[in-house]
CSV table of C-alpha atoms and ligand atoms in Angstrom, one decimal:
chain,number,residue,atom,x,y,z
A,1,MET,CA,2.8,32.2,121.0
A,2,THR,CA,6.1,32.5,119.2
A,3,MET,CA,6.8,28.8,118.7
A,4,ALA,CA,3.1,28.2,117.4
A,5,SER,CA,3.2,31.2,115.2
A,6,ALA,CA,6.8,30.2,113.8
A,7,GLY,CA,5.4,26.6,113.1
A,8,PHE,CA,2.4,28.2,111.5
A,9,ILE,CA,4.5,30.5,109.1
A,10,PHE,CA,6.8,27.6,108.3
A,11,LEU,CA,3.7,25.3,107.3
A,12,LEU,CA,2.3,28.4,105.2
A,13,LEU,CA,5.6,28.8,103.5
A,14,LEU,CA,6.0,25.0,102.7
A,15,MET,CA,2.4,25.0,101.1
A,16,VAL,CA,3.0,28.0,99.0
A,17,SER,CA,6.2,26.5,97.6
A,18,VAL,CA,4.4,23.1,96.9
A,19,SER,CA,1.6,25.0,95.1
A,20,LEU,CA,3.9,27.1,93.1
A,21,GLN,CA,5.9,24.1,92.2
A,22,ASN,CA,2.6,22.3,91.0
A,23,ALA,CA,1.5,25.4,89.0
A,24,SER,CA,4.8,25.7,87.1
A,25,ASP,CA,4.7,21.9,86.3
A,26,ALA,CA,1.1,22.4,85.0
A,27,PHE,CA,1.5,25.4,82.6
A,28,ILE,CA,1.3,22.8,79.8
A,29,GLN,CA,0.0,19.1,79.9
A,30,VAL,CA,-0.2,16.5,77.0
A,31,ASP,CA,-3.6,14.7,77.1
A,32,CYS,CA,-4.0,11.6,75.5
A,33,LYS,CA,-7.0,9.4,74.7
A,34,LYS,CA,-6.6,6.5,77.0
A,35,GLU,CA,-7.3,3.8,74.6
A,36,ASN,CA,-7.3,4.4,70.6
A,37,SER,CA,-8.6,1.9,68.3
A,38,GLY,CA,-7.8,1.4,64.5
A,39,GLN,CA,-8.9,-1.1,61.9
A,40,TYR,CA,-6.6,-3.0,59.8
A,41,GLY,CA,-5.8,-1.6,56.4
A,42,GLN,CA,-7.3,1.9,57.1
A,43,GLN,CA,-6.3,5.2,58.7
A,44,SER,CA,-5.8,5.3,62.5
A,45,VAL,CA,-5.3,8.3,64.7
A,46,VAL,CA,-3.5,8.3,68.0
A,47,GLU,CA,-5.1,11.2,69.9
A,48,CYS,CA,-2.9,13.5,72.1
A,49,VAL,CA,-3.6,17.4,72.7
A,50,ILE,CA,-1.7,20.1,74.5
A,51,ARG,CA,-3.4,21.7,77.3
A,52,LYS,CA,-2.3,25.1,78.6
A,53,SER,CA,-3.1,26.8,81.7
A,54,GLU,CA,-4.8,30.2,81.7
A,55,GLU,CA,-1.8,32.3,82.4
A,56,VAL,CA,-0.3,31.0,79.2
A,57,LYS,CA,-1.3,33.3,76.5
A,58,ASP,CA,0.9,32.5,73.7
A,59,LEU,CA,2.4,29.1,73.1
A,60,THR,CA,5.0,27.8,70.7
A,61,VAL,CA,5.9,24.3,70.4
A,62,SER,CA,9.5,23.8,69.9
A,63,ARG,CA,9.9,20.0,69.9
A,64,VAL,CA,7.5,16.9,69.5
A,65,VAL,CA,8.7,13.3,69.5
A,66,TRP,CA,6.2,10.4,68.9
A,67,LYS,CA,7.9,6.9,69.8
A,68,LYS,CA,6.8,3.4,69.6
A,69,ASP,CA,9.1,0.5,71.1
A,70,GLY,CA,12.0,2.9,71.2
A,71,LEU,CA,11.6,4.0,67.5
A,72,ILE,CA,11.0,7.7,66.5
A,73,LEU,CA,7.9,7.7,64.2
A,74,LEU,CA,7.5,11.5,64.1
A,75,GLU,CA,9.7,14.2,65.1
A,76,VAL,CA,9.5,18.1,65.2
A,77,HIS,CA,13.2,19.4,65.5
A,78,ASN,CA,14.4,23.0,64.6
A,79,ASN,CA,10.8,23.7,63.4
A,80,GLN,CA,11.2,20.8,61.0
A,81,PRO,CA,8.8,17.9,61.1
A,82,ARG,CA,10.4,14.5,60.1
A,83,SER,CA,8.7,11.2,59.9
A,84,MET,CA,8.8,7.7,59.1
A,85,ALA,CA,6.9,6.7,55.8
A,86,GLY,CA,3.3,6.3,56.6
A,87,TYR,CA,3.1,8.6,59.6
A,88,SER,CA,2.2,12.3,60.0
A,89,PHE,CA,0.3,14.7,62.1
A,90,ALA,CA,-3.5,14.3,62.0
A,91,GLU,CA,-3.7,18.1,61.7
A,92,PRO,CA,-2.9,18.6,57.8
A,93,SER,CA,-1.4,22.0,58.2
A,94,TRP,CA,0.4,21.4,61.7
A,95,ASN,CA,2.7,24.1,62.8
A,96,ASN,CA,4.3,25.5,65.9
A,97,LYS,CA,1.1,27.1,67.2
A,98,SER,CA,-1.0,23.9,66.8
A,99,LEU,CA,-2.2,22.2,70.2
A,100,ASN,CA,-3.5,18.9,68.5
A,101,VAL,CA,-0.3,16.9,68.1
A,102,SER,CA,-2.4,13.7,67.1
A,103,LEU,CA,-0.4,11.1,65.3
A,104,LEU,CA,-2.0,9.8,61.9
A,105,ILE,CA,-1.2,6.4,60.7
A,106,ALA,CA,-1.9,6.0,57.1
A,107,ASN,CA,-2.5,2.3,56.5
A,108,THR,CA,-2.8,0.6,59.8
A,109,ALA,CA,-0.9,-2.9,60.3
A,110,VAL,CA,-0.9,-5.3,63.1
A,111,ALA,CA,2.7,-3.9,64.0
A,112,ASN,CA,0.9,-0.6,64.9
A,113,HIS,CA,-0.9,-2.4,67.8
A,114,GLY,CA,0.8,-1.3,71.1
A,115,ASN,CA,2.0,1.3,73.3
A,116,TYR,CA,3.1,4.9,72.0
A,117,SER,CA,4.8,7.9,73.7
A,118,CYS,CA,4.3,11.5,73.0
A,119,MET,CA,6.9,14.1,74.4
A,120,VAL,CA,6.1,17.8,73.8
A,121,MET,CA,8.4,20.7,74.6
A,122,THR,CA,7.2,24.4,74.5
A,123,ASP,CA,8.3,27.6,75.6
A,124,SER,CA,6.4,27.1,78.6
A,125,GLY,CA,7.3,23.7,79.7
A,126,LEU,CA,7.3,20.1,78.7
A,127,ASP,CA,5.5,16.7,79.1
A,128,ASN,CA,5.6,13.2,78.0
A,129,LYS,CA,2.7,10.8,77.9
A,130,SER,CA,1.9,7.3,76.7
A,131,THR,CA,-1.2,5.9,75.2
A,132,SER,CA,-2.1,2.8,73.3
A,133,LEU,CA,-3.4,1.8,69.8
A,134,ARG,CA,-5.8,-1.4,69.6
A,135,VAL,CA,-5.6,-2.7,66.0
A,136,THR,CA,-8.6,-4.9,65.2
A,137,ALA,CA,-9.5,-6.8,62.0
A,138,LYS,CA,-12.9,-8.6,61.3
A,139,TYR,CA,-12.6,-12.2,60.6
A,140,GLY,CA,-13.6,-13.6,57.3
A,141,LYS,CA,-16.7,-15.7,56.4
A,142,PRO,CA,-15.9,-19.3,57.7
A,143,SER,CA,-15.8,-22.2,55.5
A,144,ILE,CA,-16.5,-25.8,56.6
A,145,HIS,CA,-15.0,-29.0,54.9
A,146,THR,CA,-16.1,-32.3,55.4
A,147,THR,CA,-13.5,-35.3,55.8
A,148,ALA,CA,-14.4,-38.9,57.0
A,149,ALA,CA,-11.6,-40.2,59.2
A,150,ASN,CA,-9.6,-42.8,57.9
A,151,THR,CA,-11.0,-45.6,60.0
A,152,THR,CA,-13.0,-48.6,58.9
A,153,PRO,CA,-15.5,-50.2,59.0
A,154,SER,CA,-17.4,-47.7,61.2
A,155,SER,CA,-16.0,-44.3,60.0
A,156,GLN,CA,-16.3,-40.9,61.6
A,157,VAL,CA,-17.0,-37.8,60.0
A,158,THR,CA,-14.8,-34.8,60.8
A,159,LEU,CA,-15.9,-31.3,59.9
A,160,THR,CA,-13.1,-28.6,59.7
A,161,CYS,CA,-14.1,-24.9,60.1
A,162,ARG,CA,-11.7,-22.2,59.0
A,163,SER,CA,-11.8,-18.5,59.3
A,164,GLN,CA,-9.0,-16.0,58.7
A,165,GLY,CA,-7.8,-12.4,58.4
A,166,GLY,CA,-8.8,-11.3,62.0
A,167,HIS,CA,-7.1,-9.7,64.9
A,168,PRO,CA,-6.6,-10.1,67.8
A,169,LYS,CA,-7.0,-13.9,68.3
A,170,GLY,CA,-10.6,-15.0,68.2
A,171,GLN,CA,-12.6,-18.1,68.6
A,172,LEU,CA,-14.6,-20.6,66.7
A,173,SER,CA,-17.7,-22.5,68.3
A,174,TRP,CA,-20.0,-25.0,66.9
A,175,PHE,CA,-23.6,-25.2,67.2
A,176,GLU,CA,-26.2,-28.0,66.0
A,177,ALA,CA,-28.3,-26.1,63.4
A,178,PRO,CA,-31.9,-27.1,63.9
A,179,ASN,CA,-32.0,-26.5,67.9
A,180,GLY,CA,-29.1,-24.3,68.2
A,181,GLN,CA,-27.4,-26.2,71.0
A,182,LEU,CA,-23.8,-25.4,71.6
A,183,VAL,CA,-21.4,-28.5,70.9
A,184,GLY,CA,-18.9,-28.3,73.7
A,185,ASN,CA,-15.1,-29.0,74.1
A,186,VAL,CA,-14.1,-28.1,70.7
A,187,GLU,CA,-10.9,-26.4,70.6
A,188,THR,CA,-9.7,-23.7,68.4
A,189,ALA,CA,-6.5,-23.6,66.7
A,190,ALA,CA,-4.8,-20.2,65.8
A,191,GLU,CA,-2.0,-19.5,63.5
A,192,VAL,CA,-0.4,-16.2,62.8
A,193,MET,CA,-0.1,-15.4,59.1
A,194,PRO,CA,2.6,-13.3,57.5
A,195,ASN,CA,0.6,-10.1,57.7
A,196,GLY,CA,0.2,-10.7,61.6
A,197,LEU,CA,-3.6,-11.4,61.3
A,198,PHE,CA,-4.9,-14.9,62.6
A,199,SER,CA,-6.3,-18.1,60.9
A,200,LEU,CA,-8.3,-19.9,62.9
A,201,SER,CA,-9.4,-23.7,62.6
A,202,SER,CA,-11.5,-26.1,64.7
A,203,GLU,CA,-12.2,-29.8,64.0
A,204,LEU,CA,-15.5,-31.4,65.1
A,205,THR,CA,-15.6,-35.1,64.8
A,206,LEU,CA,-18.8,-37.0,64.9
A,207,PRO,CA,-19.4,-40.6,65.4
A,208,SER,CA,-20.7,-42.7,62.5
A,209,GLY,CA,-24.1,-43.9,62.1
A,210,ARG,CA,-26.0,-40.6,62.6
A,211,ASP,CA,-28.6,-39.0,60.5
A,212,ALA,CA,-27.6,-36.1,58.2
A,213,SER,CA,-27.7,-33.1,60.2
A,214,ASN,CA,-26.6,-29.5,60.0
A,215,TYR,CA,-24.0,-27.8,62.0
A,216,THR,CA,-23.3,-24.1,62.3
A,217,CYS,CA,-19.7,-22.7,62.8
A,218,VAL,CA,-19.4,-19.0,64.3
A,219,VAL,CA,-16.3,-17.0,64.6
A,220,ARG,CA,-16.2,-14.5,67.3
A,221,ASN,CA,-13.6,-11.6,67.9
A,222,ALA,CA,-11.4,-11.3,70.9
A,223,ARG,CA,-14.2,-9.4,72.7
A,224,GLY,CA,-16.7,-12.2,72.3
A,225,GLY,CA,-18.8,-10.3,69.4
A,226,LYS,CA,-19.9,-12.5,66.4
A,227,ASP,CA,-18.0,-11.8,63.1
A,228,ASP,CA,-19.8,-14.2,60.9
A,229,GLU,CA,-21.1,-17.8,60.6
A,230,VAL,CA,-21.7,-20.5,58.2
A,231,THR,CA,-23.7,-23.7,58.4
A,232,GLY,CA,-22.7,-27.0,56.8
A,233,THR,CA,-24.5,-30.2,56.0
A,234,ILE,CA,-22.9,-33.4,56.8
A,235,PRO,CA,-23.5,-36.4,54.6
A,236,ASN,CA,-25.7,-38.9,56.1
A,237,ALA,CA,-24.6,-42.3,57.4
A,238,GLY,CA,-25.1,-44.2,54.2
A,239,HIS,CA,-23.5,-41.7,52.1
A,240,VAL,CA,-20.4,-41.9,54.5
A,241,LYS,CA,-20.3,-45.5,54.6
A,242,GLY,CA,-19.9,-45.6,50.8
A,243,LEU,CA,-17.2,-43.0,50.9
A,244,GLY,CA,-15.5,-44.7,53.7
A,245,GLN,CA,-14.5,-47.6,51.0
A,246,ASP,CA,-12.5,-45.2,49.0
A,247,PRO,CA,-10.5,-42.9,51.3
A,248,LYS,CA,-9.5,-40.5,48.3
A,249,ALA,CA,-13.0,-39.8,47.4
A,250,LYS,CA,-13.9,-38.7,50.9
A,251,ASN,CA,-12.1,-35.3,50.6
A,252,THR,CA,-14.9,-32.8,49.2
A,253,ASP,CA,-12.2,-30.0,48.8
A,254,LEU,CA,-12.7,-28.3,45.7
A,255,ALA,CA,-9.2,-28.6,44.9
A,256,THR,CA,-9.5,-32.3,44.1
A,257,LYS,CA,-12.4,-31.7,41.7
A,258,VAL,CA,-10.5,-29.2,39.7
A,259,VAL,CA,-7.1,-30.8,39.9
A,260,ALA,CA,-8.3,-34.4,38.5
A,261,PRO,CA,-9.8,-33.2,35.2
A,262,LEU,CA,-6.6,-30.9,34.8
A,263,ILE,CA,-4.3,-33.7,35.1
A,264,VAL,CA,-6.5,-35.8,32.4
A,265,ILE,CA,-6.4,-32.9,30.1
A,266,GLY,CA,-2.9,-32.1,30.5
A,267,SER,CA,-1.5,-35.5,29.7
A,268,MET,CA,-3.7,-35.7,26.7
A,269,ILE,CA,-2.1,-32.5,25.5
A,270,VAL,CA,1.2,-33.9,26.2
A,271,GLY,CA,0.4,-37.2,24.2
A,272,LEU,CA,-1.0,-35.3,21.4
A,273,LEU,CA,2.2,-33.0,21.2
A,274,PHE,CA,4.3,-36.0,21.4
A,275,LEU,CA,2.5,-37.8,18.5
A,276,VAL,CA,2.7,-34.7,16.1
A,277,PHE,CA,6.4,-34.2,16.7
A,278,TRP,CA,7.1,-37.8,16.5
A,279,LYS,CA,5.6,-38.0,13.3
A,280,LYS,CA,7.3,-34.9,11.9
A,281,TRP,CA,10.6,-36.3,13.0
A,282,CYS,CA,9.8,-39.5,11.3
A,283,LYS,CA,9.1,-37.7,8.1
A,284,ARG,CA,12.3,-35.8,8.4
A,285,GLU,CA,14.1,-39.1,8.5
A,286,ASP,CA,12.5,-40.4,5.6
A,287,TRP,CA,13.8,-37.3,3.5
A,288,ALA,CA,17.2,-37.5,5.3
A,289,PRO,CA,18.6,-40.5,3.2
A,290,GLN,CA,18.9,-38.4,0.1
A,291,PRO,CA,22.1,-36.4,0.8
A,292,GLY,CA,22.7,-33.1,-1.1
A,293,THR,CA,19.0,-31.8,-1.0
A,294,ASP,CA,19.5,-30.4,2.4
A,295,PRO,CA,22.8,-30.9,4.0
A,296,GLU,CA,22.2,-29.0,7.1
A,297,GLN,CA,19.4,-31.3,8.1
A,298,GLY,CA,19.8,-34.8,9.8
A,299,SER,CA,23.2,-35.8,11.0
A,300,PRO,CA,24.3,-39.4,10.3
A,301,GLN,CA,23.7,-40.4,14.0
A,302,HIS,CA,20.1,-39.3,13.7
A,303,GLN,CA,19.6,-41.3,10.6
A,304,LEU,CA,21.1,-44.4,12.3
A,305,LEU,CA,19.0,-44.1,15.2
A,306,GLY,CA,15.8,-42.8,13.7
A,307,SER,CA,15.2,-44.9,10.8
A,308,PRO,CA,14.7,-48.2,12.4
A,309,GLU,CA,12.4,-47.1,15.0
A,310,CYS,CA,10.2,-45.5,12.2
A,311,GLN,CA,10.2,-48.3,10.3
A,312,GLU,CA,9.1,-50.6,13.1
A,313,THR,CA,6.1,-48.6,13.8
A,314,ASN,CA,5.4,-48.4,10.0
A,315,VAL,CA,5.4,-52.2,10.2
A,316,SER,CA,3.2,-52.4,13.3
A,317,GLY,CA,0.8,-49.9,11.6
A,318,ASP,CA,0.5,-52.1,8.7
A,319,ALA,CA,-0.2,-55.0,10.9
A,320,ALA,CA,-2.8,-53.1,12.6
B,401,NAG,C1,-0.4,19.0,92.2
B,401,NAG,O1,-1.2,18.3,91.0
B,401,NAG,C2,-1.8,17.1,91.2
B,401,NAG,C3,-2.2,16.8,89.9
B,401,NAG,O2,-1.6,17.3,88.6
B,401,NAG,C4,-2.7,17.0,92.2
B,401,NAG,O3,-3.2,15.7,92.4
B,401,NAG,C5,-2.1,17.5,93.6
B,401,NAG,O4,-3.1,17.8,94.6
B,401,NAG,C6,-1.7,18.9,93.4
B,401,NAG,N1,-0.9,19.5,94.5
B,401,NAG,C7,-1.1,20.6,95.2
B,401,NAG,C8,-0.4,20.8,96.5
B,401,NAG,O5,-1.9,21.4,94.8
B,402,NAG,C1,7.3,28.9,64.5
B,402,NAG,O1,7.0,29.1,63.1
B,402,NAG,C2,7.2,30.1,62.5
B,402,NAG,C3,6.6,30.1,61.2
B,402,NAG,O2,6.6,28.8,60.5
B,402,NAG,C4,8.7,30.5,62.5
B,402,NAG,O3,8.9,31.7,61.9
B,402,NAG,C5,9.1,30.5,64.0
B,402,NAG,O4,10.7,30.6,64.0
B,402,NAG,C6,8.9,29.2,64.7
B,402,NAG,N1,9.3,29.3,66.1
B,402,NAG,C7,10.0,28.3,66.7
B,402,NAG,C8,10.2,28.5,68.2
B,402,NAG,O5,10.5,27.5,66.1
B,403,NAG,C1,-7.1,16.4,66.4
B,403,NAG,O1,-7.1,16.5,64.9
B,403,NAG,C2,-7.6,15.3,64.4
B,403,NAG,C3,-7.4,15.3,62.8
B,403,NAG,O2,-8.0,16.8,62.5
B,403,NAG,C4,-9.0,15.0,65.0
B,403,NAG,O3,-9.5,13.8,64.3
B,403,NAG,C5,-9.0,14.9,66.3
B,403,NAG,O4,-10.5,14.9,66.7
B,403,NAG,C6,-8.4,16.2,67.0
B,403,NAG,N1,-8.6,16.1,68.4
B,403,NAG,C7,-9.1,16.8,69.3
B,403,NAG,C8,-9.0,16.4,70.6
B,403,NAG,O5,-9.5,18.0,68.9
B,404,NAG,C1,1.3,-1.4,77.0
B,404,NAG,O1,1.6,-0.7,78.3
B,404,NAG,C2,1.0,-1.5,79.3
B,404,NAG,C3,1.2,-0.8,80.6
B,404,NAG,O2,1.3,0.6,80.7
B,404,NAG,C4,1.1,-3.0,79.4
B,404,NAG,O3,0.3,-3.5,80.3
B,404,NAG,C5,0.8,-3.5,77.9
B,404,NAG,O4,1.3,-4.9,77.9
B,404,NAG,C6,1.6,-2.8,77.0
B,404,NAG,N1,1.1,-3.4,75.5
B,404,NAG,C7,2.1,-3.8,74.6
B,404,NAG,C8,1.5,-4.4,73.5
B,404,NAG,O5,3.2,-3.8,75.0
B,405,NAG,C1,8.7,9.5,77.3
B,405,NAG,O1,8.3,8.4,78.1
B,405,NAG,C2,8.6,7.0,77.7
B,405,NAG,C3,8.2,6.2,78.7
B,405,NAG,O2,6.8,6.5,79.2
B,405,NAG,C4,9.8,6.9,77.2
B,405,NAG,O3,10.0,5.4,76.6
B,405,NAG,C5,10.3,7.8,76.1
B,405,NAG,O4,11.5,7.5,75.7
B,405,NAG,C6,10.0,9.1,76.7
B,405,NAG,N1,10.3,10.2,75.5
B,405,NAG,C7,11.1,11.1,75.6
B,405,NAG,C8,11.5,11.8,74.2
B,405,NAG,O5,11.9,11.2,76.4
B,406,NAG,C1,-30.0,-28.8,56.4
B,406,NAG,O1,-29.6,-27.8,55.3
B,406,NAG,C2,-30.2,-28.2,54.0
B,406,NAG,C3,-29.6,-27.3,52.9
B,406,NAG,O2,-29.1,-26.3,53.4
B,406,NAG,C4,-31.6,-28.3,54.0
B,406,NAG,O3,-32.1,-28.6,52.9
B,406,NAG,C5,-32.2,-29.3,55.4
B,406,NAG,O4,-33.6,-28.9,55.5
B,406,NAG,C6,-31.4,-28.7,56.7
B,406,NAG,N1,-31.7,-29.9,57.7
B,406,NAG,C7,-32.0,-29.6,58.9
B,406,NAG,C8,-32.4,-30.6,59.9
B,406,NAG,O5,-32.2,-28.5,59.3
């Protein structure tokens, strides 16, 4: 009896001490949403709230620290909240009685994607939890550019599809437009732009001698959802052969259509300006030989260099 009861009492004491330990740890607890999501360029909230057990009647928060990658974003110390620019409490009038300690990010950037920790210290205990923010951005409408490959005589057609401004990394895929059949084995290249968003491109190479056809390029986000699509028409085989003889004409990019006329207009303006100034200069040289009328104008060197040239053209002008 003595051995058994002693053992029983010991076990009972152990259980009480363990449950008491648990209870004191659980006076307060920080509860965070497992995965928060935010949109690029918009406000995001990383949600955490303080849960207190029933025994706690009045709770005062003495310290809060929000961290990401070792950097303190928001901190309450000595009843004074301090934060980096762009971060604040989601509750506009947060004070040391507020249990909602959610973090507000004013203008979500790609750098805000990742893991956060929230440490809370109160007069009834402390807790520290981690949570994550997933930053997404929708891909823009894709564009298709047509370029015939630089091979002769049987040239290929290459369609290039581009879409940018999305996050995380997405995928481009090609479909034959009338029947919607997927074109397999076309890779998507991804580049990170300075703002952290992705720029996707995919090249579809088609053999020559095929009928004009339409191809659809679809851009999908990281979770496989369709963000947008565009359909392009490739030039028919005859058209492509014609273009194949002049590699420069094959590029259908808008840039070449705009730049070529600009160069022509630009050189015409430069030519006209040259003519006007040159004529003026010649006239000045005509007046220059009479000294005394305007001593500041026309140095002797100018006269020596200028006069024969002007005369030369005057002669040729007379001849024509
Ligand atoms: C202590 O709390 C944890 C959860 O916080 C629970 O899983 C565990 O069962 C508790 N232990 C005791 C002895 O109550
Ligand atoms: C909580 O805030 C009130 C009013 O702002 C202040 O008087 C009090 O000292 C604060 N308590 C602590 C523990 O910081
Ligand atoms: C915390 O406050 C923010 C801003 O008011 C709100 O969006 C969020 O839903 C609140 N969270 C909870 C759990 O009440
Ligand atoms: C966030 O933490 C989890 C583990 O808790 C880890 O698997 C994940 O890679 C982390 N994410 C980032 C962006 O660091
Ligand atoms: C809270 O825990 C995380 C790891 O989960 C750690 O990086 C962070 O420094 C801790 N915060 C504080 C204030 O101790
Ligand atoms: C391809 O698109 C053009 C213009 O979008 C349309 O006129 C033509 O009918 C389409 N061809 C096929 C085979 O769908």
